[in-house]
Coordinates of N, CA and C in Angstrom, one line a residue:
M200 N 90.1 179.2 40.2 CA 89.2 178.1 39.8 C 88.6 177.5 41.1
K201 N 87.4 177.4 41.2 CA 86.7 176.8 42.3 C 86.9 175.2 42.2
L202 N 87.4 174.6 43.2 CA 87.7 173.2 43.1 C 86.4 172.3 43.4
I203 N 85.6 172.8 44.4 CA 84.5 171.9 44.9 C 83.2 172.7 44.8
E204 N 82.2 172.0 44.4 CA 80.8 172.6 44.5 C 80.1 171.7 45.5
W205 N 79.8 172.3 46.7 CA 79.2 171.5 47.8 C 77.7 171.6 47.6
D206 N 77.0 170.4 47.6 CA 75.6 170.3 47.6 C 75.1 170.6 49.1
D207 N 75.8 170.0 50.0 CA 75.5 170.1 51.4 C 76.7 169.3 52.1
P208 N 77.3 170.0 53.1 CA 78.5 169.3 53.7 C 78.2 167.9 54.2
L209 N 77.0 167.5 54.5 CA 76.7 166.2 55.0 C 76.3 165.2 53.8
T210 N 76.0 165.8 52.7 CA 75.6 164.9 51.6 C 76.7 164.8 50.5
G211 N 77.5 165.8 50.3 CA 78.6 165.6 49.4 C 78.8 166.8 48.5
A212 N 79.7 166.5 47.6 CA 80.1 167.6 46.7 C 80.7 167.0 45.4
T213 N 80.8 167.8 44.4 CA 81.4 167.4 43.1 C 82.6 168.3 42.9
G214 N 83.7 167.6 42.6 CA 85.0 168.4 42.3 C 85.1 168.8 40.8
R215 N 85.9 169.7 40.6 CA 86.2 170.2 39.2 C 86.6 169.1 38.3
S216 N 87.3 168.1 38.8 CA 87.7 166.9 38.1 C 86.6 166.0 37.7
G217 N 85.4 166.2 38.3 CA 84.2 165.3 38.1 C 84.1 164.3 39.2
T218 N 85.0 164.2 40.1 CA 85.0 163.3 41.2 C 83.8 163.7 42.2
R219 N 83.1 162.7 42.6 CA 82.0 162.9 43.6 C 82.6 162.6 45.0
Y220 N 82.5 163.5 45.9 CA 83.0 163.3 47.3 C 81.8 163.3 48.3
D221 N 82.0 162.5 49.3 CA 81.0 162.5 50.4 C 81.7 162.4 51.7
I222 N 81.2 163.0 52.7 CA 81.7 162.8 54.1 C 80.5 162.3 54.9
S223 N 80.8 161.5 55.9 CA 79.8 161.1 56.8 C 80.4 160.7 58.2
P224 N 79.7 161.0 59.3 CA 80.2 160.7 60.6 C 80.3 159.2 60.9
V225 N 81.2 158.8 61.7 CA 81.4 157.4 62.1 C 81.9 157.4 63.5
A226 N 81.4 156.4 64.3 CA 81.9 156.2 65.6 C 83.2 155.4 65.5
L227 N 84.2 156.0 66.2 CA 85.6 155.4 66.1 C 85.8 154.4 67.3
D228 N 85.1 154.5 68.4 CA 85.3 153.6 69.5 C 84.0 153.5 70.3
E229 N 84.1 152.6 71.3 CA 82.9 152.4 72.2 C 82.7 153.6 73.1
H230 N 83.6 154.6 73.2 CA 83.4 155.8 74.0 C 82.7 156.9 73.3
G231 N 82.3 156.7 72.1 CA 81.6 157.7 71.4 C 82.5 158.7 70.6
T232 N 83.8 158.4 70.5 CA 84.7 159.2 69.7 C 84.2 159.2 68.3
E233 N 84.0 160.4 67.7 CA 83.5 160.4 66.3 C 84.6 160.9 65.4
G234 N 84.6 160.3 64.2 CA 85.4 160.8 63.1 C 84.5 161.0 61.9
W235 N 85.1 161.4 60.8 CA 84.4 161.6 59.5 C 85.0 160.9 58.4
I236 N 84.3 160.0 57.8 CA 84.8 159.2 56.6 C 84.7 160.1 55.4
V237 N 85.8 160.1 54.6 CA 85.9 160.8 53.4 C 85.8 159.7 52.3
A238 N 84.9 159.9 51.3 CA 84.8 158.9 50.2 C 84.9 159.7 48.9
A239 N 85.5 159.1 47.9 CA 85.6 159.6 46.6 C 85.1 158.6 45.6
D240 N 84.0 159.0 44.9 CA 83.4 158.1 43.9 C 83.0 156.8 44.6
G241 N 82.5 156.9 45.8 CA 82.0 155.7 46.5 C 83.0 154.9 47.2
Q242 N 84.3 155.2 47.1 CA 85.4 154.5 47.7 C 85.9 155.3 49.0
Q243 N 85.8 154.6 50.1 CA 86.3 155.3 51.3 C 87.8 155.5 51.2
I244 N 88.2 156.8 51.5 CA 89.6 157.2 51.3 C 90.3 157.3 52.6
C245 N 89.7 157.9 53.6 CA 90.3 158.1 54.9 C 89.3 158.5 55.9
V246 N 89.7 158.7 57.2 CA 88.9 159.2 58.3 C 89.6 160.4 58.8
A247 N 88.8 161.5 59.0 CA 89.3 162.7 59.5 C 88.7 162.9 60.9
D248 N 89.4 163.8 61.7 CA 89.0 164.0 63.1 C 87.7 164.8 63.2
S249 N 87.4 165.7 62.2 CA 86.2 166.5 62.3 C 85.7 166.8 60.9
A250 N 84.5 167.3 60.8 CA 83.9 167.6 59.5 C 84.7 168.6 58.8
S251 N 85.2 169.6 59.5 CA 86.1 170.6 58.8 C 87.4 170.0 58.3
A252 N 87.9 169.1 59.0 CA 89.1 168.4 58.5 C 88.8 167.5 57.3
A253 N 87.6 166.9 57.3 CA 87.2 166.1 56.1 C 87.1 167.0 54.9
V254 N 86.5 168.2 55.1 CA 86.3 169.1 53.9 C 87.7 169.5 53.4
S255 N 88.6 169.8 54.3 CA 89.9 170.2 53.9 C 90.6 169.1 53.2
R256 N 90.5 167.9 53.7 CA 91.1 166.7 53.0 C 90.5 166.6 51.6
I257 N 89.2 166.8 51.4 CA 88.6 166.7 50.1 C 89.2 167.8 49.2
E258 N 89.4 169.0 49.7 CA 90.0 170.1 48.9 C 91.4 169.7 48.4
H259 N 92.2 169.1 49.3 CA 93.5 168.7 49.0 C 93.5 167.6 47.9
L260 N 92.6 166.6 48.1 CA 92.5 165.5 47.1 C 92.1 166.0 45.8
E261 N 91.2 166.9 45.7 CA 90.7 167.5 44.5 C 91.8 168.3 43.8
A262 N 92.6 169.0 44.5 CA 93.7 169.8 43.9 C 94.6 168.8 43.2
L263 N 94.9 167.7 43.9 CA 95.8 166.7 43.3 C 95.1 166.0 42.1
R264 N 93.8 165.7 42.1 CA 93.1 165.2 41.0 C 93.2 166.1 39.8
C265 N 93.1 167.4 40.1 CA 93.1 168.4 39.0 C 94.5 168.4 38.3
M266 N 95.6 168.2 39.1 CA 96.9 168.1 38.6 C 97.0 166.9 37.7
M267 N 96.4 165.8 38.1 CA 96.4 164.5 37.3 C 95.6 164.7 36.0
K268 N 94.6 165.6 36.0 CA 93.8 165.8 34.8 C 94.4 166.9 33.9
G269 N 95.6 167.4 34.2 CA 96.2 168.4 33.4 C 95.7 169.8 33.6
L270 N 95.1 170.1 34.8 CA 94.5 171.4 35.1 C 95.4 172.2 36.0
G271 N 96.7 171.8 36.1 CA 97.6 172.5 37.0 C 97.7 174.0 36.8
T272 N 97.7 174.4 35.5 CA 97.9 175.8 35.3 C 96.6 176.6 35.7
E273 N 95.5 176.0 35.9 CA 94.3 176.6 36.4 C 94.2 176.7 37.9
L274 N 95.1 176.0 38.6 CA 95.0 176.1 40.1 C 95.6 177.4 40.6
T275 N 95.0 177.8 41.7 CA 95.6 179.0 42.4 C 96.9 178.5 43.1
G276 N 97.6 179.5 43.6 CA 98.8 179.1 44.3 C 98.5 178.3 45.6
G277 N 97.4 178.6 46.3 CA 97.0 177.9 47.4 C 96.6 176.4 47.1
Q278 N 95.9 176.3 46.0 CA 95.5 175.0 45.5 C 96.6 174.1 45.1
L279 N 97.6 174.8 44.5 CA 98.8 174.1 44.1 C 99.6 173.5 45.3
L280 N 99.6 174.4 46.4 CA 100.2 173.9 47.7 C 99.4 172.8 48.3
Q281 N 98.1 172.8 48.1 CA 97.3 171.7 48.6 C 97.6 170.4 47.9
A282 N 97.8 170.5 46.6 CA 98.1 169.3 45.8 C 99.5 168.8 46.2
K283 N 100.4 169.7 46.4 CA 101.8 169.4 46.8 C 101.8 168.7 48.2
A284 N 101.0 169.2 49.1 CA 101.0 168.6 50.5 C 100.4 167.2 50.5
I285 N 99.3 167.0 49.7 CA 98.7 165.7 49.8 C 99.6 164.7 49.0
A286 N 100.2 165.1 47.9 CA 101.1 164.2 47.2 C 102.3 163.8 48.1
A287 N 102.8 164.7 48.8 CA 103.9 164.4 49.8 C 103.5 163.4 50.8
E288 N 102.3 163.7 51.4 CA 101.8 162.8 52.4 C 101.5 161.4 51.9
M289 N 101.0 161.3 50.7 CA 100.7 160.0 50.1 C 102.0 159.2 49.7
T290 N 103.0 160.0 49.3 CA 104.3 159.4 49.0 C 105.0 158.8 50.3
E291 N 104.9 159.6 51.4 CA 105.4 159.1 52.7 C 104.7 157.8 53.1
A292 N 103.3 157.8 52.9 CA 102.6 156.6 53.3 C 103.0 155.4 52.4
A293 N 103.3 155.6 51.1 CA 103.7 154.6 50.2 C 105.1 154.1 50.7
D294 N 106.0 155.0 51.1 CA 107.3 154.6 51.5 C 107.2 153.7 52.8
R295 N 106.3 154.1 53.7 CA 106.1 153.3 54.9 C 105.6 151.9 54.5
S296 N 104.7 151.8 53.6 CA 104.1 150.5 53.2 C 105.2 149.7 52.5
L297 N 106.1 150.3 51.8 CA 107.1 149.5 51.1 C 108.1 148.9 52.0
S298 N 108.2 149.4 53.3 CA 109.1 148.8 54.3 C 108.5 147.7 55.0
D299 N 107.2 147.3 54.7 CA 106.5 146.2 55.3 C 106.9 144.9 54.7
D300 N 107.7 144.1 55.5 CA 108.2 142.8 55.0 C 107.1 141.8 54.7
A301 N 105.9 142.0 55.3 CA 104.9 141.0 55.1 C 104.1 141.3 53.8
M302 N 104.3 142.4 53.1 CA 103.6 142.7 51.9 C 103.9 141.7 50.8
S303 N 102.9 141.3 50.1 CA 103.1 140.4 49.0 C 103.8 141.1 47.8
A304 N 104.4 140.3 46.9 CA 105.1 140.9 45.8 C 104.2 141.7 44.9
V305 N 103.0 141.2 44.7 CA 102.0 141.8 43.9 C 101.6 143.1 44.5
D306 N 101.3 143.1 45.8 CA 100.9 144.4 46.5 C 102.1 145.4 46.4
M307 N 103.3 144.9 46.6 CA 104.5 145.7 46.6 C 104.6 146.4 45.2
E308 N 104.4 145.7 44.2 CA 104.5 146.2 42.8 C 103.4 147.3 42.6
G309 N 102.2 147.1 43.1 CA 101.2 148.1 43.0 C 101.5 149.4 43.8
V310 N 102.1 149.2 45.0 CA 102.5 150.4 45.8 C 103.6 151.1 45.1
E311 N 104.6 150.4 44.6 CA 105.7 151.0 43.9 C 105.2 151.8 42.7
Q312 N 104.3 151.3 41.9 CA 103.7 152.1 40.8 C 103.0 153.3 41.2
S313 N 102.2 153.2 42.3 CA 101.5 154.4 42.9 C 102.5 155.4 43.3
R314 N 103.6 155.0 44.0 CA 104.6 155.9 44.5 C 105.3 156.6 43.3
D315 N 105.6 155.9 42.2 CA 106.2 156.5 41.1 C 105.3 157.6 40.5
T316 N 104.0 157.3 40.4 CA 103.1 158.3 39.9 C 103.0 159.5 40.8
L317 N 103.0 159.3 42.1 CA 103.0 160.4 43.0 C 104.3 161.3 42.9
V318 N 105.4 160.6 42.7 CA 106.7 161.4 42.5 C 106.6 162.2 41.2
S319 N 106.1 161.6 40.2 CA 105.9 162.3 38.9 C 105.0 163.5 39.1
L320 N 103.9 163.4 39.9 CA 103.0 164.5 40.2 C 103.7 165.6 41.0
Q321 N 104.5 165.2 41.9 CA 105.3 166.2 42.7 C 106.2 166.9 41.8
T322 N 106.8 166.3 40.8 CA 107.7 166.9 39.8 C 106.9 167.9 39.0
L323 N 105.7 167.5 38.5 CA 104.9 168.4 37.8 C 104.5 169.7 38.6
I324 N 104.2 169.4 39.9 CA 103.8 170.6 40.7 C 105.0 171.5 40.9
S325 N 106.2 170.9 41.1 CA 107.4 171.8 41.2 C 107.6 172.6 39.9
I326 N 107.4 171.9 38.8 CA 107.6 172.6 37.5 C 106.6 173.8 37.4
E327 N 105.4 173.5 37.8 CA 104.4 174.6 37.7 C 104.7 175.7 38.7
E328 N 105.2 175.4 39.9 CA 105.7 176.4 40.8 C 106.8 177.3 40.2
E329 N 107.8 176.6 39.6 CA 108.9 177.3 39.0 C 108.5 178.2 37.9
R330 N 107.5 177.7 37.1 CA 107.0 178.4 36.0 C 106.4 179.7 36.5
R331 N 105.6 179.6 37.5 CA 104.9 180.8 38.1 C 105.9 181.8 38.7
D332 N 107.0 181.2 39.3 CA 108.0 182.1 39.9 C 108.9 182.7 38.9
G333 N 109.0 182.0 37.8 CA 110.0 182.4 36.7 C 111.4 182.3 37.2
T334 N 111.7 181.3 38.1 CA 113.0 181.2 38.7 C 114.0 180.3 38.0
S335 N 113.5 179.5 37.1 CA 114.4 178.6 36.4 C 113.9 178.3 35.0
A336 N 114.8 177.7 34.2 CA 114.4 177.3 32.9 C 113.5 176.1 33.0
P337 N 112.6 175.9 32.1 CA 111.7 174.7 32.2 C 112.6 173.4 32.0
R338 N 112.1 172.4 32.7 CA 112.8 171.1 32.6 C 111.8 170.1 32.1
A339 N 112.3 169.1 31.5 CA 111.4 168.1 30.9 C 110.8 167.3 32.0
A340 N 109.5 167.1 31.9 CA 108.7 166.3 32.9 C 108.5 164.9 32.3
T341 N 108.6 163.9 33.2 CA 108.4 162.5 32.7 C 107.4 161.9 33.7
M342 N 106.5 161.2 33.2 CA 105.6 160.4 34.0 C 106.2 159.0 34.1
H343 N 106.2 158.5 35.3 CA 106.7 157.1 35.6 C 105.6 156.1 35.3

């Protein structure tokens, strides 16, 4: 399954999930260091070091979005690995955030909910990997 349809790398793309992605250059400091902003449906998600890194980030994000939309069985092995990698990275970021003593209780609850969802997605990815490998009996998946 093709994850992304690029209109033009500088204007954006549409993912299989329906998400609209855009990348655009941004100056990171007064010395002219440039990065690339990645946006999904108009919301800035992250800054990448290069345009190619921004495109890669979008492919990883879209693979995870496809998992969330129940399209995991349609992903290639490589796309499944992309989803797994971004989910792990996002879970690690959530864990770091949860160790911030200055975070409000409301923000903490939101991060905990996001982390639980990411862990559930990681479980679903593992189940799909096992199904493809035929290495173990299916196990029940639960969403948090």
